[in-house]
Short mmCIF file of C-alpha atoms in Angstrom, two decimals:
data_model
loop_
_atom_site.label_atom_id
_atom_site.label_comp_id
_atom_site.label_asym_id
_atom_site.label_seq_id
_atom_site.Cartn_x
_atom_site.Cartn_y
_atom_site.Cartn_z
CA MET A 14 52.19 94.09 104.95
CA THR A 15 51.90 96.46 102.04
CA THR A 16 53.06 95.63 98.53
CA LEU A 17 55.91 98.09 98.90
CA GLU A 18 57.13 96.44 102.12
CA ILE A 19 57.06 92.99 100.48
CA VAL A 20 58.99 94.27 97.47
CA GLU A 21 61.58 95.95 99.72
CA ILE A 22 62.15 92.65 101.53
CA LEU A 23 62.51 90.75 98.26
CA VAL A 24 64.85 93.39 96.87
CA ARG A 25 67.10 93.18 99.93
CA ILE A 26 67.22 89.40 99.52
CA ALA A 27 68.17 89.94 95.87
CA TRP A 28 70.90 92.37 96.95
CA LEU A 29 72.19 89.76 99.38
CA LEU A 30 72.28 87.12 96.63
CA ALA A 31 74.11 89.60 94.39
CA ALA A 32 76.68 90.16 97.13
CA VAL A 33 77.14 86.39 97.45
CA ALA A 34 77.71 86.23 93.69
CA PHE A 35 80.38 88.94 94.02
CA VAL A 36 82.18 86.95 96.70
CA ILE A 37 82.02 83.71 94.70
CA GLY A 38 83.12 85.47 91.53
CA LEU A 39 86.04 87.15 93.26
CA SER A 40 87.18 83.86 94.79
CA ARG A 41 87.10 82.16 91.37
CA MET A 42 89.27 84.93 89.93
CA ASN A 43 92.06 83.63 92.15
CA SER A 44 93.00 81.14 89.43
CA PRO A 45 93.39 81.72 85.67
CA ALA A 46 91.55 78.46 85.05
CA THR A 47 88.37 79.74 86.75
CA ALA A 48 88.75 83.52 86.23
CA ARG A 49 86.46 83.65 83.18
CA ASN A 50 83.70 81.86 85.08
CA GLY A 51 84.29 84.16 88.05
CA ASN A 52 83.72 87.19 85.83
CA LEU A 53 80.45 85.72 84.59
CA VAL A 54 79.24 84.98 88.13
CA SER A 55 80.08 88.53 89.24
CA ALA A 56 78.37 89.98 86.16
CA ALA A 57 75.26 87.92 86.94
CA GLY A 58 75.29 89.30 90.48
CA MET A 59 75.52 92.87 89.19
CA THR A 60 72.67 92.25 86.73
CA LEU A 61 70.51 90.92 89.58
CA ALA A 62 71.33 93.98 91.72
CA ILE A 63 70.44 96.40 88.90
CA VAL A 64 67.16 94.67 88.10
CA ALA A 65 66.19 94.51 91.78
CA THR A 66 66.95 98.21 92.24
CA ALA A 67 64.88 99.10 89.17
CA VAL A 68 61.94 97.09 90.54
CA LEU A 69 62.24 98.90 93.88
CA ILE A 70 62.24 102.31 92.19
CA LEU A 71 59.21 101.37 90.08
CA THR A 72 57.27 100.07 93.09
CA ARG A 73 58.00 103.18 95.16
CA GLN A 74 56.83 105.44 92.35
CA LEU A 75 53.62 103.47 91.88
CA SER A 76 52.87 103.61 95.62
CA GLU A 77 53.58 107.33 95.91
CA SER A 78 52.93 109.68 93.02
CA GLY A 79 52.95 107.53 89.92
CA ILE A 80 55.63 106.68 87.40
CA SER A 81 58.03 109.50 86.56
CA ALA A 82 58.86 109.39 82.86
CA ALA A 83 61.88 111.66 83.37
CA VAL A 84 63.42 109.39 85.98
CA TRP A 85 63.00 106.28 83.85
CA ALA A 86 64.30 108.07 80.79
CA ILE A 87 67.49 108.91 82.68
CA ILE A 88 67.82 105.33 83.96
CA ILE A 89 67.25 103.72 80.56
CA VAL A 90 69.51 106.14 78.69
CA GLY A 91 72.20 105.71 81.34
CA ILE A 92 72.08 101.91 81.14
CA ALA A 93 72.04 101.99 77.34
CA LEU A 94 74.97 104.40 77.06
CA GLY A 95 77.05 102.88 79.85
CA GLY A 96 76.32 99.27 78.98
CA GLY A 97 76.73 99.85 75.26
CA LEU A 98 80.02 101.70 75.65
CA GLY A 99 81.32 99.10 78.10
CA LEU A 100 80.40 96.24 75.77
CA TYR A 101 81.95 97.97 72.76
CA THR A 102 85.23 98.78 74.48
CA ALA A 103 85.52 95.34 76.07
CA ARG A 104 85.04 93.60 72.71
CA THR A 105 87.24 95.91 70.64
CA VAL A 106 90.09 96.87 72.96
CA LYS A 107 93.49 95.42 72.09
CA MET A 108 95.42 93.60 74.78
CA THR A 109 98.08 96.33 74.63
CA ALA A 110 95.42 98.87 75.58
CA MET A 111 93.89 96.83 78.41
CA PRO A 112 95.79 98.71 81.17
CA GLN A 113 94.50 102.03 79.82
CA LEU A 114 90.96 100.65 79.75
CA VAL A 115 91.25 99.43 83.34
CA SER A 116 92.44 102.89 84.39
CA LEU A 117 89.50 104.51 82.59
CA PHE A 118 87.09 102.14 84.34
CA ASN A 119 88.69 103.11 87.65
CA ALA A 120 88.15 106.78 86.77
CA VAL A 121 84.50 106.18 85.87
CA GLY A 122 83.87 104.25 89.09
CA GLY A 123 85.54 106.83 91.31
CA GLY A 124 83.87 109.74 89.54
CA ALA A 125 80.42 108.15 89.76
CA ALA A 126 80.85 107.50 93.49
CA ALA A 127 81.94 111.11 94.07
CA LEU A 128 78.94 112.43 92.12
CA ILE A 129 76.57 110.41 94.33
CA ALA A 130 78.02 112.07 97.43
CA ILE A 131 78.00 115.53 95.83
CA ASP A 132 74.34 115.17 94.84
CA ASP A 133 73.41 114.02 98.32
CA TYR A 134 75.33 116.90 99.91
CA LEU A 135 73.64 119.49 97.69
CA ARG A 136 70.29 118.27 99.00
CA LEU A 137 71.50 118.88 102.58
CA VAL A 138 72.80 122.43 102.02
CA GLY A 139 70.56 124.99 103.72
CA GLY A 140 69.02 122.40 106.00
CA ASP A 141 69.64 121.26 109.57
CA ALA A 142 72.90 119.89 110.95
CA VAL A 143 74.08 116.62 109.44
CA ARG A 144 74.82 113.51 111.51
CA ILE A 145 78.55 113.10 112.02
CA ASP A 146 78.62 109.61 110.51
CA LEU A 147 76.81 110.71 107.33
CA HIS A 148 79.06 113.75 107.07
CA ILE A 149 82.16 111.56 107.28
CA PHE A 150 80.89 109.14 104.62
CA ILE A 151 80.00 111.99 102.25
CA VAL A 152 83.34 113.76 102.66
CA LEU A 153 85.37 110.55 102.32
CA ASP A 154 83.37 109.58 99.24
CA ILE A 155 84.05 112.94 97.57
CA ILE A 156 87.76 112.91 98.48
CA ILE A 157 88.52 109.31 97.53
CA GLY A 158 86.31 109.33 94.45
CA SER A 159 87.79 112.59 93.16
CA ILE A 160 91.39 111.44 93.72
CA THR A 161 90.59 108.21 91.91
CA PHE A 162 88.97 110.07 89.01
CA THR A 163 91.83 112.43 88.17
CA GLY A 164 94.58 110.02 89.23
CA SER A 165 93.20 107.28 86.97
CA LEU A 166 92.87 109.69 84.04
CA VAL A 167 96.53 110.67 84.43
CA ALA A 168 97.57 107.00 84.71
CA SER A 169 95.58 106.17 81.57
CA GLY A 170 97.18 109.09 79.76
CA LYS A 171 100.65 107.86 80.71
CA LEU A 172 99.88 104.36 79.54
CA GLN A 173 98.37 105.61 76.28
CA GLY A 174 101.35 107.85 75.60
CA LEU A 175 99.32 111.06 75.77
CA ILE A 176 101.41 111.99 78.81
CA PRO A 177 105.13 111.09 79.03
CA GLY A 178 105.60 107.80 80.88
CA LYS A 179 108.60 109.07 82.83
CA PRO A 180 108.11 110.77 86.23
CA ILE A 181 106.86 114.34 85.80
CA ILE A 182 107.90 116.54 88.70
CA VAL A 183 105.25 119.04 89.75
CA PRO A 184 106.62 122.50 90.69
CA GLY A 185 106.90 122.44 94.45
CA GLY A 186 106.73 118.66 94.32
CA GLN A 187 105.74 116.94 97.52
CA LEU A 188 105.00 120.24 99.28
CA VAL A 189 102.13 120.95 96.89
CA THR A 190 100.69 117.48 97.39
CA LEU A 191 101.02 117.73 101.17
CA ALA A 192 99.43 121.21 101.13
CA LEU A 193 96.45 119.88 99.17
CA ALA A 194 96.06 117.03 101.64
CA GLY A 195 96.26 119.52 104.52
CA ILE A 196 93.61 121.77 102.99
CA ALA A 197 91.22 118.87 102.49
CA LEU A 198 91.85 117.61 106.03
CA VAL A 199 91.31 120.99 107.75
CA ALA A 200 88.17 121.73 105.74
CA SER A 201 86.80 118.25 106.49
CA LEU A 202 87.45 118.58 110.23
CA PHE A 203 85.67 121.95 110.24
CA LEU A 204 82.63 120.38 108.61
CA PHE A 205 82.64 117.49 111.07
CA VAL A 206 82.90 119.78 114.10
CA THR A 207 80.21 122.24 113.02
CA GLY A 208 77.95 119.62 111.50
CA THR A 209 76.45 122.29 109.23
CA PRO A 210 76.47 121.74 105.46
CA ASN A 211 78.76 124.30 103.83
CA LEU A 212 78.83 124.37 100.03
CA ALA A 213 81.91 126.60 99.78
CA LEU A 214 84.02 124.31 101.98
CA MET A 215 82.78 121.26 100.10
CA LEU A 216 83.88 122.84 96.82
CA VAL A 217 87.31 123.52 98.37
CA ILE A 218 87.58 119.86 99.41
CA LEU A 219 86.47 118.74 95.94
CA ALA A 220 89.02 120.97 94.17
CA ALA A 221 91.85 119.91 96.50
CA ALA A 222 91.06 116.22 95.96
CA LEU A 223 90.87 116.58 92.17
CA VAL A 224 94.23 118.35 92.00
CA PHE A 225 95.73 115.92 94.53
CA GLY A 226 94.95 113.02 92.19
CA VAL A 227 96.96 114.73 89.46
CA THR A 228 99.94 115.73 91.60
CA MET A 229 100.04 112.28 93.20
CA THR A 230 100.14 110.37 89.90
CA LEU A 231 102.28 112.57 87.64
CA PRO A 232 105.59 111.92 89.51
CA ILE A 233 105.14 108.15 89.30
CA GLY A 234 107.21 106.47 86.59
CA GLY A 235 106.02 103.84 84.14
CA ALA A 236 107.82 101.04 85.98
CA ASP A 237 105.52 101.53 88.96
CA MET A 238 102.32 101.75 86.91
CA PRO A 239 101.09 98.18 87.70
CA VAL A 240 101.17 99.07 91.40
CA VAL A 241 99.45 102.40 90.79
CA ILE A 242 96.65 100.75 88.79
CA SER A 243 95.92 98.26 91.56
CA LEU A 244 96.05 101.05 94.19
CA LEU A 245 93.60 103.22 92.24
CA ASN A 246 91.39 100.16 91.82
CA SER A 247 91.37 99.85 95.60
CA PHE A 248 90.45 103.55 95.86
CA THR A 249 87.56 102.98 93.47
CA GLY A 250 86.15 100.19 95.61
CA THR A 251 86.50 102.26 98.78
CA ALA A 252 84.72 105.21 97.15
CA VAL A 253 81.88 102.94 96.05
CA ALA A 254 81.56 101.57 99.59
CA MET A 255 81.36 105.12 100.96
CA ALA A 256 78.64 105.87 98.38
CA GLY A 257 76.77 102.85 99.69
CA PHE A 258 76.83 104.30 103.19
CA VAL A 259 75.68 107.68 101.87
CA ILE A 260 72.56 106.31 100.15
CA ASN A 261 72.13 103.35 102.53
CA ASN A 262 72.59 100.70 99.84
CA PRO A 263 74.07 97.46 101.22
CA VAL A 264 74.99 96.00 97.83
CA LEU A 265 77.21 99.02 97.11
CA ILE A 266 78.80 98.72 100.54
CA ILE A 267 79.59 95.03 100.09
CA ALA A 268 80.74 95.30 96.47
CA GLY A 269 82.88 98.35 97.21
CA ALA A 270 84.43 96.74 100.27
CA LEU A 271 85.32 93.63 98.26
CA VAL A 272 86.96 95.67 95.49
CA GLY A 273 88.72 97.93 97.97
CA ALA A 274 90.08 95.07 100.06
CA SER A 275 91.17 92.93 97.10
CA GLY A 276 92.79 95.94 95.44
CA ALA A 277 94.68 96.80 98.61
CA ILE A 278 95.92 93.22 98.98
CA LEU A 279 97.01 93.15 95.34
CA THR A 280 98.79 96.50 95.75
CA LYS A 281 100.75 95.15 98.72
CA LEU A 282 101.66 91.98 96.79
CA MET A 283 102.80 94.00 93.77
CA ALA A 284 104.88 96.33 95.92
CA ASP A 285 106.47 93.37 97.69
CA ALA A 286 107.29 91.86 94.30
CA MET A 287 109.32 95.00 93.58
CA ASN A 288 110.82 94.94 97.08
CA ARG A 289 109.50 98.42 97.77
CA SER A 290 106.89 99.95 100.03
CA VAL A 291 103.67 101.43 98.70
CA MET A 292 104.59 104.75 100.30
CA ASN A 293 107.94 104.76 98.50
CA ILE A 294 106.18 104.22 95.19
CA MET A 295 103.61 106.96 95.83
CA ILE A 296 106.31 109.46 96.81
CA GLY A 297 107.74 108.97 93.34
CA GLY A 298 108.93 105.92 91.45
CA PHE A 299 112.00 105.31 89.43
CA GLY A 300 111.86 105.32 85.68
CA GLY A 301 113.22 107.38 82.87
CA GLY A 302 110.32 106.63 80.55
CA ASP A 303 109.77 104.00 77.97
CA ASP A 304 111.06 106.13 75.10
CA ALA A 305 114.59 106.54 76.37
CA ALA A 306 117.19 105.54 73.84
CA GLY A 307 119.59 102.82 74.85
CA ALA A 308 123.23 102.32 74.12
CA ALA A 309 124.55 99.38 72.19
CA GLU A 310 126.73 98.36 75.06
CA GLY A 311 125.98 97.94 78.73
CA ALA A 312 128.12 97.28 81.77
CA GLY A 313 131.26 97.50 79.66
CA GLY A 314 130.43 94.50 77.44
CA SER A 315 129.35 94.00 73.87
CA VAL A 316 126.16 92.72 72.34
CA ARG A 317 126.11 89.56 70.21
CA SER A 318 123.54 89.44 67.42
CA ILE A 319 122.14 86.06 66.38
CA GLY A 320 120.00 84.83 63.48
CA ALA A 321 116.69 82.96 63.52
CA ASP A 322 118.23 79.76 62.10
CA ASP A 323 120.81 79.56 64.91
CA VAL A 324 118.13 80.15 67.55
CA ALA A 325 115.88 77.52 65.96
CA ILE A 326 118.61 74.89 66.26
CA GLN A 327 119.06 75.70 69.96
CA LEU A 328 115.34 75.49 70.62
CA ALA A 329 114.67 72.37 68.56
CA TYR A 330 117.39 70.30 70.24
CA ALA A 331 116.86 71.59 73.77
CA GLN A 332 115.25 69.58 76.55
CA HIS A 333 114.01 72.47 78.68
CA VAL A 334 113.00 75.92 77.38
CA ILE A 335 111.69 78.76 79.52
CA VAL A 336 109.84 81.59 77.77
CA VAL A 337 109.99 84.99 79.50
CA PRO A 338 107.21 87.27 78.15
CA GLY A 339 107.24 91.04 78.62
CA TYR A 340 105.49 94.15 77.39
CA GLY A 341 107.12 93.77 73.96
CA LEU A 342 105.06 90.61 73.48
CA ALA A 343 101.88 92.58 74.18
CA VAL A 344 102.87 95.48 71.91
CA ALA A 345 103.45 93.09 68.99
CA GLN A 346 100.30 91.06 69.74
CA ALA A 347 102.54 88.00 69.56
CA GLN A 348 100.84 85.80 72.15
CA HIS A 349 99.43 83.45 69.50
CA ALA A 350 102.80 83.27 67.75
CA VAL A 351 104.60 82.24 70.92
CA ARG A 352 101.99 79.57 71.64
CA GLU A 353 102.43 78.19 68.11
CA LEU A 354 106.20 78.01 68.56
CA ALA A 355 105.83 76.38 71.98
CA GLU A 356 103.42 73.73 70.64
CA LEU A 357 105.84 72.98 67.81
CA LEU A 358 108.68 72.49 70.30
CA GLU A 359 106.50 70.30 72.51
CA ASP A 360 105.75 68.08 69.53
CA ARG A 361 109.52 67.55 69.32
CA GLY A 362 109.65 66.51 72.99
CA VAL A 363 110.83 69.86 74.42
CA ASP A 364 109.56 70.86 77.88
CA VAL A 365 108.30 74.47 77.62
CA LYS A 366 107.36 76.70 80.55
CA TYR A 367 106.55 80.40 80.86
CA ALA A 368 108.17 82.58 83.54
CA ILE A 369 105.73 85.23 84.80
CA HIS A 370 107.08 88.21 86.73
CA PRO A 371 104.41 89.94 88.89
CA VAL A 372 105.05 93.39 87.38
CA ALA A 373 105.81 92.39 83.79
CA GLY A 374 103.73 94.52 81.45
CA ARG A 375 101.68 97.50 82.54
CA MET A 376 99.06 96.12 84.87
CA PRO A 377 98.77 93.35 87.45
CA GLY A 378 98.51 89.97 85.73
CA HIS A 379 99.11 91.48 82.28
CA MET A 380 101.14 88.51 81.01
CA ASN A 381 98.69 85.98 82.48
CA VAL A 382 95.78 87.63 80.68
CA LEU A 383 97.75 87.93 77.45
CA LEU A 384 98.78 84.28 77.34
CA ALA A 385 95.37 83.07 78.51
CA GLU A 386 93.86 84.84 75.49
CA ALA A 387 96.08 82.62 73.30
CA ASN A 388 94.92 79.51 75.22
CA VAL A 389 98.35 78.77 76.62
CA PRO A 390 97.84 75.89 79.15
CA TYR A 391 97.58 77.33 82.65
CA PRO A 392 99.96 74.77 84.25
CA GLN A 393 102.75 76.08 82.03
CA LEU A 394 102.49 79.58 83.53
CA LYS A 395 104.93 79.69 86.43
CA GLU A 396 105.21 82.52 88.93
CA MET A 397 108.62 84.02 89.68
CA ASP A 398 109.31 82.15 92.92
CA ASP A 399 108.39 78.82 91.31
CA ILE A 400 110.33 79.25 88.07
CA ASN A 401 113.54 80.88 89.30
CA PRO A 402 115.07 77.61 90.60
CA GLU A 403 114.49 76.04 87.17
CA PHE A 404 116.53 78.52 85.12
CA ALA A 405 119.80 76.79 86.01
CA ARG A 406 118.44 73.58 84.40
CA ALA A 407 117.05 75.34 81.32
CA ASP A 408 118.87 74.81 78.04
CA VAL A 409 117.43 78.00 76.57
CA ALA A 410 115.73 81.02 78.12
CA LEU A 411 113.75 82.86 75.43
CA VAL A 412 113.14 86.46 76.52
CA ILE A 413 110.47 88.30 74.51
CA GLY A 414 110.30 92.01 75.17
CA ALA A 415 111.02 91.84 78.91
CA ASN A 416 113.60 94.32 80.16
CA ASP A 417 113.83 95.53 83.76
CA VAL A 418 112.40 92.31 85.22
CA THR A 419 115.40 90.38 83.82
CA ASN A 420 118.16 92.92 84.58
CA PRO A 421 120.91 91.47 86.81
CA ALA A 422 121.71 95.05 87.88
CA ALA A 423 118.90 94.63 90.42
CA ARG A 424 121.24 92.45 92.49
CA ARG A 425 123.86 95.19 92.73
CA PRO A 426 123.52 98.16 95.13
CA GLY A 427 123.39 101.61 93.59
CA SER A 428 121.22 100.78 90.59
CA PRO A 429 117.77 102.37 90.11
CA VAL A 430 116.34 98.82 90.22
CA SER A 431 118.46 97.62 93.16
CA GLY A 432 116.56 95.22 95.38
CA MET A 433 113.79 94.50 92.89
CA PRO A 434 113.31 90.73 92.60
CA ILE A 435 114.01 89.60 89.05
CA LEU A 436 113.72 86.46 86.96
CA ASP A 437 117.06 84.61 87.10
CA VAL A 438 117.34 84.41 83.31
CA ASP A 439 121.14 84.76 83.42
CA GLN A 440 121.34 81.34 85.12
CA ALA A 441 120.16 79.53 81.97
CA LYS A 442 122.71 77.70 79.80
CA SER A 443 121.81 79.82 76.78
CA ILE A 444 119.83 83.07 76.55
CA VAL A 445 118.01 84.44 73.50
CA VAL A 446 116.42 87.90 73.61
CA ILE A 447 113.91 88.98 70.97
CA LYS A 448 113.89 92.76 70.91
CA ARG A 449 113.37 95.42 68.28
CA SER A 450 116.29 97.57 69.43
CA MET A 451 118.61 98.27 72.34
CA GLY A 452 116.12 100.71 73.81
CA LYS A 453 116.00 100.90 77.60
CA GLY A 454 113.12 99.84 79.79
CA TYR A 455 111.00 101.92 82.15
CA ALA A 456 113.85 102.24 84.64
CA GLY A 457 115.90 104.07 82.01
CA ILE A 458 119.06 101.94 82.38
CA ASP A 459 120.87 99.38 80.25
CA ASN A 460 120.04 95.74 80.82
CA GLU A 461 123.24 93.92 81.77
CA LEU A 462 121.71 90.67 80.56
CA TYR A 463 122.23 91.80 76.96
CA THR A 464 126.01 91.86 77.31
CA ASN A 465 126.20 88.48 78.99
CA GLU A 466 128.42 86.13 76.97
CA LYS A 467 125.60 83.54 76.94
CA THR A 468 123.10 85.99 75.42
CA GLY A 469 122.25 86.25 71.73
CA MET A 470 120.10 89.16 70.54
CA LEU A 471 117.52 88.46 67.83
CA PHE A 472 116.62 91.96 66.70
CA ALA A 473 113.05 91.82 65.40
CA ASP A 474 109.47 92.66 66.20
CA ALA A 475 108.28 89.96 68.59
CA LYS A 476 105.60 88.64 66.25
CA ASP A 477 107.89 88.61 63.21
CA GLY A 478 110.75 87.10 65.19
CA LEU A 479 108.61 84.30 66.57
CA ALA A 480 107.17 83.59 63.13
CA ALA A 481 110.72 83.34 61.73
CA LEU A 482 111.69 80.93 64.53
CA THR A 483 108.62 78.79 63.93
CA ALA A 484 109.40 78.55 60.22
CA ALA A 485 113.04 77.74 60.94
CA VAL A 486 112.16 74.97 63.43
CA LYS A 487 109.70 73.43 60.96
CA ALA A 488 112.45 73.39 58.33
CA LEU A 489 114.78 71.31 60.53
#
């Protein structure tokens, strides 16, 4: 055996080990307690795959025509720029901006996968007929990767506030989106049937896919954004898997398939948590935007304001307290403040739990990540189905910035949130809501919880409000 053949065998073994690391890492991400370790295992697998690929490239160049300085310059600069930018953003991004960062990563992954297929296709133009399987992989890679690229950019823009969070109706609406899908489908079928590379048709497919990503994402409201992020994540994985088939790289195929499958499963779970189908969400979600102004009264009732001292007395002498975190907690960066208050209450013998709604925040698992950053004990984080039966026994439900996920209007037909499973906060003996104003949530409707006779509104920034409560409890 030649040196090159031995290296190729060793590299494929390394790729296999990297794939095993991906599987182990993904399985460990199933629990918050092991998620950090799972990330490290997956990162180690990716490092092994990159190093093995670099060794393979170097060996092939040495055995053929010598080392190409230009190729290695591109590789090194690419790793330095990509790795450096990734490290910088990961270390500096605020938790409130994490959904936007995830969307940008989705865009980068999808765009990179599409570029691989485009580059491969350009090499085929002017040559002989292309095998049908390779043609399919290339076309699917370009379509899925391009949709992911523009769709993720739009989603990130909505989350960042650069684009209004409410649904934006494209002129022609669903007809335009369907027409773009039809154009891409017809052009793809023509390429498959003829088998001849056609640059013009490929550019048509590319343009249709890029615009499709925009027209698909713009009409989706902010309330559906967690589902959209997980769906686009699934698209990214699928595009990467297609790229693996295009360049015959098994580690890309396995890694992409894992991301695509896990993203699809998560998307289904998120949609089920909202009691809606994925297709219904993609057609266009509800939501009037997160900047809609709210009225001071809802469902014909009045709002009762309450002070920090009164809330502190309720919390300090309660037996069971359930904290309900929402996006307002993330905006105020109040995760450490809520942990401090909870620890203070626990020292007084109060049982404290956290109620986690699957779509609270702006991305899947947003509240879990936020509270984990503050080292809140994992056993205290309770999913919706587990915590809902406990609200009736809770002395106080402390709602921090959560809106639509606590709105009793979801139980009544005719509401924009009708049918969406909610946290049964209104079953608690006493309810305290920390909120800066009476602004509406993503669904654009009043929260009937705020006019419940058991509810007291503590109007304050989440961090300031929690700090005031902590000081008041300590003073008792």
